[in-house]
Amino acid sequence: QVRLVESGGGLVQPGGSLRLSCAASGSISSINTMAWYRQAPGKQRELVAATASGGNTVYADSVKGRFTITRDNAKNTVYLQMNSLKPEDTAVYCCNADIRSRRGGSVYVTSTYWGQGTQVTVSS
């Protein structure tokens, strides 16, 4: 069974930094896109950043220049380095990944998986 487990959230003052991690585990054959989403209270979930297996990245306009997404393919892990944090960055951050995994025998399936989420609070 494939799982995504996030870590690194917490409380930080405006202008501070946090680094989120999301590790995938299970019968993984390959991972395509890995991404971070966030959802603030009363708002819709939004894409923060994404990275493809080849290294291409995309960012929400609101985080460009402040956040950096990276991945370690050997560890099946994606990171989100968040700098110059603002109160409006407060949200639950979830990682997402498109993973090809072995279901049994020679059967492989590609599915989208989500982590459980980690709270990021930016406040003085």
PDB file of N, CA, C and O in Angstrom, residues 24-79:
ATOM      1  N   ALA A  24       7.119   9.298   0.218  1.00  0.00           N
ATOM      2  CA  ALA A  24       6.243   8.240  -0.290  1.00  0.00           C
ATOM      3  C   ALA A  24       6.860   6.886   0.027  1.00  0.00           C
ATOM      4  O   ALA A  24       8.074   6.698  -0.076  1.00  0.00           O
ATOM      5  N   SER A  25       5.999   5.942   0.418  1.00  0.00           N
ATOM      6  CA  SER A  25       6.481   4.600   0.733  1.00  0.00           C
ATOM      7  C   SER A  25       5.496   3.575   0.205  1.00  0.00           C
ATOM      8  O   SER A  25       4.336   3.881  -0.066  1.00  0.00           O
ATOM      9  N   GLY A  26       5.972   2.336   0.083  1.00  0.00           N
ATOM     10  CA  GLY A  26       5.128   1.267  -0.425  1.00  0.00           C
ATOM     11  C   GLY A  26       5.755   0.610  -1.644  1.00  0.00           C
ATOM     12  O   GLY A  26       6.932   0.796  -1.922  1.00  0.00           O
ATOM     13  N   SER A  27       4.943  -0.116  -2.369  1.00  0.00           N
ATOM     14  CA  SER A  27       5.423  -0.841  -3.550  1.00  0.00           C
ATOM     15  C   SER A  27       5.463   0.100  -4.757  1.00  0.00           C
ATOM     16  O   SER A  27       4.690  -0.020  -5.700  1.00  0.00           O
ATOM     17  N   ILE A  28       6.399   1.024  -4.715  1.00  0.00           N
ATOM     18  CA  ILE A  28       6.484   2.085  -5.728  1.00  0.00           C
ATOM     19  C   ILE A  28       7.382   1.672  -6.875  1.00  0.00           C
ATOM     20  O   ILE A  28       8.517   1.266  -6.659  1.00  0.00           O
ATOM     21  N   SER A  29       6.849   1.801  -8.081  1.00  0.00           N
ATOM     22  CA  SER A  29       7.651   1.550  -9.265  1.00  0.00           C
ATOM     23  C   SER A  29       8.268   2.849  -9.779  1.00  0.00           C
ATOM     24  O   SER A  29       9.454   2.899 -10.095  1.00  0.00           O
ATOM     25  N   SER A  30       7.443   3.870  -9.873  1.00  0.00           N
ATOM     26  CA  SER A  30       7.937   5.182 -10.306  1.00  0.00           C
ATOM     27  C   SER A  30       6.972   6.267  -9.839  1.00  0.00           C
ATOM     28  O   SER A  30       5.803   5.984  -9.555  1.00  0.00           O
ATOM     29  N   ILE A  31       7.479   7.484  -9.771  1.00  0.00           N
ATOM     30  CA  ILE A  31       6.670   8.629  -9.374  1.00  0.00           C
ATOM     31  C   ILE A  31       6.779   9.695 -10.442  1.00  0.00           C
ATOM     32  O   ILE A  31       7.890  10.076 -10.816  1.00  0.00           O
ATOM     33  N   ASN A  32       5.652  10.172 -10.931  1.00  0.00           N
ATOM     34  CA  ASN A  32       5.668  11.228 -11.927  1.00  0.00           C
ATOM     35  C   ASN A  32       5.618  12.572 -11.206  1.00  0.00           C
ATOM     36  O   ASN A  32       6.577  12.969 -10.555  1.00  0.00           O
ATOM     37  N   THR A  33       4.532  13.264 -11.294  1.00  0.00           N
ATOM     38  CA  THR A  33       4.438  14.580 -10.673  1.00  0.00           C
ATOM     39  C   THR A  33       4.274  14.479  -9.164  1.00  0.00           C
ATOM     40  O   THR A  33       3.532  13.633  -8.675  1.00  0.00           O
ATOM     41  N   MET A  34       4.993  15.341  -8.446  1.00  0.00           N
ATOM     42  CA  MET A  34       4.821  15.505  -7.015  1.00  0.00           C
ATOM     43  C   MET A  34       4.485  16.980  -6.772  1.00  0.00           C
ATOM     44  O   MET A  34       5.071  17.858  -7.420  1.00  0.00           O
ATOM     45  N   ALA A  35       3.567  17.230  -5.873  1.00  0.00           N
ATOM     46  CA  ALA A  35       3.083  18.600  -5.709  1.00  0.00           C
ATOM     47  C   ALA A  35       2.696  18.884  -4.270  1.00  0.00           C
ATOM     48  O   ALA A  35       2.482  17.972  -3.472  1.00  0.00           O
ATOM     49  N   TRP A  36       2.619  20.181  -3.987  1.00  0.00           N
ATOM     50  CA  TRP A  36       2.102  20.660  -2.711  1.00  0.00           C
ATOM     51  C   TRP A  36       0.874  21.514  -2.980  1.00  0.00           C
ATOM     52  O   TRP A  36       0.883  22.384  -3.850  1.00  0.00           O
ATOM     53  N   TYR A  37      -0.174  21.249  -2.222  1.00  0.00           N
ATOM     54  CA  TYR A  37      -1.396  22.043  -2.238  1.00  0.00           C
ATOM     55  C   TYR A  37      -1.598  22.610  -0.834  1.00  0.00           C
ATOM     56  O   TYR A  37      -1.019  22.121   0.138  1.00  0.00           O
ATOM     57  N   ARG A  38      -2.430  23.625  -0.764  1.00  0.00           N
ATOM     58  CA  ARG A  38      -2.784  24.152   0.553  1.00  0.00           C
ATOM     59  C   ARG A  38      -4.241  24.584   0.564  1.00  0.00           C
ATOM     60  O   ARG A  38      -4.820  24.901  -0.472  1.00  0.00           O
ATOM     61  N   GLN A  39      -4.797  24.563   1.758  1.00  0.00           N
ATOM     62  CA  GLN A  39      -6.180  25.005   1.927  1.00  0.00           C
ATOM     63  C   GLN A  39      -6.282  25.788   3.221  1.00  0.00           C
ATOM     64  O   GLN A  39      -6.009  25.253   4.306  1.00  0.00           O
ATOM     65  N   ALA A  40      -6.661  27.045   3.091  1.00  0.00           N
ATOM     66  CA  ALA A  40      -6.874  27.910   4.251  1.00  0.00           C
ATOM     67  C   ALA A  40      -8.343  27.842   4.654  1.00  0.00           C
ATOM     68  O   ALA A  40      -9.197  27.521   3.822  1.00  0.00           O
ATOM     69  N   PRO A  41      -8.650  28.156   5.892  1.00  0.00           N
ATOM     70  CA  PRO A  41     -10.045  28.109   6.349  1.00  0.00           C
ATOM     71  C   PRO A  41     -10.938  28.983   5.481  1.00  0.00           C
ATOM     72  O   PRO A  41     -10.620  30.146   5.210  1.00  0.00           O
ATOM     73  N   GLY A  42     -12.039  28.393   5.007  1.00  0.00           N
ATOM     74  CA  GLY A  42     -12.993  29.137   4.213  1.00  0.00           C
ATOM     75  C   GLY A  42     -12.590  29.357   2.770  1.00  0.00           C
ATOM     76  O   GLY A  42     -13.296  30.051   2.031  1.00  0.00           O
ATOM     77  N   LYS A  43     -11.472  28.776   2.370  1.00  0.00           N
ATOM     78  CA  LYS A  43     -11.001  28.954   0.996  1.00  0.00           C
ATOM     79  C   LYS A  43     -10.878  27.608   0.296  1.00  0.00           C
ATOM     80  O   LYS A  43     -10.792  26.559   0.934  1.00  0.00           O
ATOM     81  N   GLN A  44     -10.834  27.672  -1.037  1.00  0.00           N
ATOM     82  CA  GLN A  44     -10.659  26.451  -1.808  1.00  0.00           C
ATOM     83  C   GLN A  44      -9.196  26.005  -1.773  1.00  0.00           C
ATOM     84  O   GLN A  44      -8.275  26.812  -1.598  1.00  0.00           O
ATOM     85  N   ARG A  45      -9.018  24.711  -1.960  1.00  0.00           N
ATOM     86  CA  ARG A  45      -7.661  24.182  -2.044  1.00  0.00           C
ATOM     87  C   ARG A  45      -6.993  24.736  -3.291  1.00  0.00           C
ATOM     88  O   ARG A  45      -7.615  24.850  -4.351  1.00  0.00           O
ATOM     89  N   GLU A  46      -5.708  25.100  -3.166  1.00  0.00           N
ATOM     90  CA  GLU A  46      -4.987  25.642  -4.304  1.00  0.00           C
ATOM     91  C   GLU A  46      -3.633  24.963  -4.455  1.00  0.00           C
ATOM     92  O   GLU A  46      -3.020  24.529  -3.470  1.00  0.00           O
ATOM     93  N   LEU A  47      -3.181  24.895  -5.681  1.00  0.00           N
ATOM     94  CA  LEU A  47      -1.858  24.365  -5.971  1.00  0.00           C
ATOM     95  C   LEU A  47      -0.814  25.391  -5.548  1.00  0.00           C
ATOM     96  O   LEU A  47      -0.901  26.557  -5.929  1.00  0.00           O
ATOM     97  N   VAL A  48       0.163  24.942  -4.786  1.00  0.00           N
ATOM     98  CA  VAL A  48       1.255  25.813  -4.369  1.00  0.00           C
ATOM     99  C   VAL A  48       2.439  25.651  -5.317  1.00  0.00           C
ATOM    100  O   VAL A  48       2.975  26.627  -5.837  1.00  0.00           O
ATOM    101  N   ALA A  49       2.851  24.417  -5.530  1.00  0.00           N
ATOM    102  CA  ALA A  49       4.000  24.143  -6.399  1.00  0.00           C
ATOM    103  C   ALA A  49       3.961  22.692  -6.821  1.00  0.00           C
ATOM    104  O   ALA A  49       3.409  21.842  -6.097  1.00  0.00           O
ATOM    105  N   ALA A  50       4.547  22.407  -7.971  1.00  0.00           N
ATOM    106  CA  ALA A  50       4.598  21.038  -8.468  1.00  0.00           C
ATOM    107  C   ALA A  50       5.913  20.816  -9.207  1.00  0.00           C
ATOM    108  O   ALA A  50       6.487  21.755  -9.770  1.00  0.00           O
ATOM    109  N   THR A  51       6.350  19.566  -9.191  1.00  0.00           N
ATOM    110  CA  THR A  51       7.569  19.207  -9.913  1.00  0.00           C
ATOM    111  C   THR A  51       7.369  17.889 -10.630  1.00  0.00           C
ATOM    112  O   THR A  51       6.888  16.917 -10.046  1.00  0.00           O
ATOM    113  N   ALA A  52       7.741  17.859 -11.896  1.00  0.00           N
ATOM    114  CA  ALA A  52       7.630  16.640 -12.681  1.00  0.00           C
ATOM    115  C   ALA A  52       8.882  15.788 -12.491  1.00  0.00           C
ATOM    116  O   ALA A  52       9.895  16.256 -11.971  1.00  0.00           O
ATOM    117  N   SER A  53       8.805  14.549 -12.926  1.00  0.00           N
ATOM    118  CA  SER A  53       9.929  13.637 -12.738  1.00  0.00           C
ATOM    119  C   SER A  53      11.179  14.135 -13.465  1.00  0.00           C
ATOM    120  O   SER A  53      12.298  13.862 -13.030  1.00  0.00           O
ATOM    121  N   GLY A  54      10.986  14.882 -14.536  1.00  0.00           N
ATOM    122  CA  GLY A  54      12.122  15.406 -15.282  1.00  0.00           C
ATOM    123  C   GLY A  54      12.725  16.658 -14.694  1.00  0.00           C
ATOM    124  O   GLY A  54      13.766  17.131 -15.162  1.00  0.00           O
ATOM    125  N   GLY A  55      12.054  17.202 -13.653  1.00  0.00           N
ATOM    126  CA  GLY A  55      12.607  18.364 -12.974  1.00  0.00           C
ATOM    127  C   GLY A  55      11.897  19.673 -13.234  1.00  0.00           C
ATOM    128  O   GLY A  55      12.171  20.670 -12.560  1.00  0.00           O
ATOM    129  N   ASN A  56      10.981  19.723 -14.210  1.00  0.00           N
ATOM    130  CA  ASN A  56      10.242  20.963 -14.444  1.00  0.00           C
ATOM    131  C   ASN A  56       9.400  21.309 -13.220  1.00  0.00           C
ATOM    132  O   ASN A  56       8.854  20.418 -12.561  1.00  0.00           O
ATOM    133  N   THR A  57       9.291  22.603 -12.938  1.00  0.00           N
ATOM    134  CA  THR A  57       8.536  23.047 -11.780  1.00  0.00           C
ATOM    135  C   THR A  57       7.551  24.151 -12.164  1.00  0.00           C
ATOM    136  O   THR A  57       7.769  24.883 -13.129  1.00  0.00           O
ATOM    137  N   VAL A  58       6.477  24.234 -11.397  1.00  0.00           N
ATOM    138  CA  VAL A  58       5.509  25.320 -11.536  1.00  0.00           C
ATOM    139  C   VAL A  58       5.173  25.823 -10.137  1.00  0.00           C
ATOM    140  O   VAL A  58       5.209  25.054  -9.176  1.00  0.00           O
ATOM    141  N   TYR A  59       4.853  27.116 -10.052  1.00  0.00           N
ATOM    142  CA  TYR A  59       4.533  27.733  -8.775  1.00  0.00           C
ATOM    143  C   TYR A  59       3.303  28.613  -8.916  1.00  0.00           C
ATOM    144  O   TYR A  59       3.065  29.218  -9.957  1.00  0.00           O
ATOM    145  N   ALA A  60       2.553  28.707  -7.834  1.00  0.00           N
ATOM    146  CA  ALA A  60       1.490  29.693  -7.772  1.00  0.00           C
ATOM    147  C   ALA A  60       2.133  31.083  -7.763  1.00  0.00           C
ATOM    148  O   ALA A  60       3.219  31.266  -7.188  1.00  0.00           O
ATOM    149  N   ASP A  61       1.486  32.041  -8.384  1.00  0.00           N
ATOM    150  CA  ASP A  61       2.041  33.395  -8.433  1.00  0.00           C
ATOM    151  C   ASP A  61       2.310  33.944  -7.039  1.00  0.00           C
ATOM    152  O   ASP A  61       3.276  34.684  -6.823  1.00  0.00           O
ATOM    153  N   SER A  62       1.474  33.566  -6.093  1.00  0.00           N
ATOM    154  CA  SER A  62       1.572  34.116  -4.742  1.00  0.00           C
ATOM    155  C   SER A  62       2.822  33.659  -3.992  1.00  0.00           C
ATOM    156  O   SER A  62       3.184  34.257  -2.970  1.00  0.00           O
ATOM    157  N   VAL A  63       3.468  32.596  -4.471  1.00  0.00           N
ATOM    158  CA  VAL A  63       4.641  32.076  -3.756  1.00  0.00           C
ATOM    159  C   VAL A  63       5.926  32.158  -4.569  1.00  0.00           C
ATOM    160  O   VAL A  63       7.003  31.820  -4.048  1.00  0.00           O
ATOM    161  N   LYS A  64       5.835  32.594  -5.806  1.00  0.00           N
ATOM    162  CA  LYS A  64       7.035  32.689  -6.645  1.00  0.00           C
ATOM    163  C   LYS A  64       8.079  33.590  -5.996  1.00  0.00           C
ATOM    164  O   LYS A  64       7.769  34.668  -5.505  1.00  0.00           O
ATOM    165  N   GLY A  65       9.311  33.096  -5.991  1.00  0.00           N
ATOM    166  CA  GLY A  65      10.398  33.857  -5.394  1.00  0.00           C
ATOM    167  C   GLY A  65      10.556  33.643  -3.903  1.00  0.00           C
ATOM    168  O   GLY A  65      11.558  34.064  -3.319  1.00  0.00           O
ATOM    169  N   ARG A  66       9.567  33.000  -3.289  1.00  0.00           N
ATOM    170  CA  ARG A  66       9.645  32.744  -1.842  1.00  0.00           C
ATOM    171  C   ARG A  66       9.714  31.248  -1.516  1.00  0.00           C
ATOM    172  O   ARG A  66      10.367  30.859  -0.555  1.00  0.00           O
ATOM    173  N   PHE A  67       9.020  30.437  -2.295  1.00  0.00           N
ATOM    174  CA  PHE A  67       8.976  28.999  -2.055  1.00  0.00           C
ATOM    175  C   PHE A  67       9.783  28.273  -3.127  1.00  0.00           C
ATOM    176  O   PHE A  67       9.831  28.694  -4.289  1.00  0.00           O
ATOM    177  N   THR A  68      10.376  27.142  -2.731  1.00  0.00           N
ATOM    178  CA  THR A  68      11.118  26.314  -3.676  1.00  0.00           C
ATOM    179  C   THR A  68      10.737  24.857  -3.452  1.00  0.00           C
ATOM    180  O   THR A  68      10.825  24.352  -2.328  1.00  0.00           O
ATOM    181  N   ILE A  69      10.319  24.197  -4.532  1.00  0.00           N
ATOM    182  CA  ILE A  69      10.003  22.773  -4.464  1.00  0.00           C
ATOM    183  C   ILE A  69      11.162  21.979  -5.049  1.00  0.00           C
ATOM    184  O   ILE A  69      11.704  22.337  -6.092  1.00  0.00           O
ATOM    185  N   THR A  70      11.550  20.939  -4.338  1.00  0.00           N
ATOM    186  CA  THR A  70      12.609  20.045  -4.818  1.00  0.00           C
ATOM    187  C   THR A  70      12.204  18.614  -4.506  1.00  0.00           C
ATOM    188  O   THR A  70      11.292  18.372  -3.709  1.00  0.00           O
ATOM    189  N   ARG A  71      12.884  17.682  -5.147  1.00  0.00           N
ATOM    190  CA  ARG A  71      12.586  16.282  -4.885  1.00  0.00           C
ATOM    191  C   ARG A  71      13.866  15.466  -4.874  1.00  0.00           C
ATOM    192  O   ARG A  71      14.830  15.788  -5.558  1.00  0.00           O
ATOM    193  N   ASP A  72      13.841  14.417  -4.082  1.00  0.00           N
ATOM    194  CA  ASP A  72      14.928  13.447  -4.032  1.00  0.00           C
ATOM    195  C   ASP A  72      14.343  12.132  -4.520  1.00  0.00           C
ATOM    196  O   ASP A  72      13.645  11.442  -3.781  1.00  0.00           O
ATOM    197  N   ASN A  73      14.603  11.803  -5.764  1.00  0.00           N
ATOM    198  CA  ASN A  73      13.991  10.608  -6.353  1.00  0.00           C
ATOM    199  C   ASN A  73      14.479   9.329  -5.691  1.00  0.00           C
ATOM    200  O   ASN A  73      13.741   8.343  -5.622  1.00  0.00           O
ATOM    201  N   ALA A  74      15.692   9.326  -5.193  1.00  0.00           N
ATOM    202  CA  ALA A  74      16.217   8.131  -4.527  1.00  0.00           C
ATOM    203  C   ALA A  74      15.466   7.858  -3.220  1.00  0.00           C
ATOM    204  O   ALA A  74      15.369   6.708  -2.792  1.00  0.00           O
ATOM    205  N   LYS A  75      14.951   8.914  -2.621  1.00  0.00           N
ATOM    206  CA  LYS A  75      14.219   8.770  -1.350  1.00  0.00           C
ATOM    207  C   LYS A  75      12.711   8.885  -1.534  1.00  0.00           C
ATOM    208  O   LYS A  75      11.976   8.835  -0.545  1.00  0.00           O
ATOM    209  N   ASN A  76      12.255   9.045  -2.771  1.00  0.00           N
ATOM    210  CA  ASN A  76      10.815   9.216  -3.037  1.00  0.00           C
ATOM    211  C   ASN A  76      10.229  10.325  -2.174  1.00  0.00           C
ATOM    212  O   ASN A  76       9.140  10.187  -1.591  1.00  0.00           O
ATOM    213  N   THR A  77      10.951  11.415  -2.087  1.00  0.00           N
ATOM    214  CA  THR A  77      10.569  12.502  -1.187  1.00  0.00           C
ATOM    215  C   THR A  77      10.546  13.832  -1.932  1.00  0.00           C
ATOM    216  O   THR A  77      11.415  14.094  -2.772  1.00  0.00           O
ATOM    217  N   VAL A  78       9.550  14.638  -1.600  1.00  0.00           N
ATOM    218  CA  VAL A  78       9.456  15.992  -2.140  1.00  0.00           C
ATOM    219  C   VAL A  78       9.514  16.970  -0.974  1.00  0.00           C
ATOM    220  O   VAL A  78       9.008  16.680   0.116  1.00  0.00           O
ATOM    221  N   TYR A  79      10.155  18.103  -1.217  1.00  0.00           N
ATOM    222  CA  TYR A  79      10.330  19.122  -0.182  1.00  0.00           C
ATOM    223  C   TYR A  79       9.719  20.443  -0.646  1.00  0.00           C
ATOM    224  O   TYR A  79       9.642  20.729  -1.838  1.00  0.00           O
TER     225      TYR A  79
END
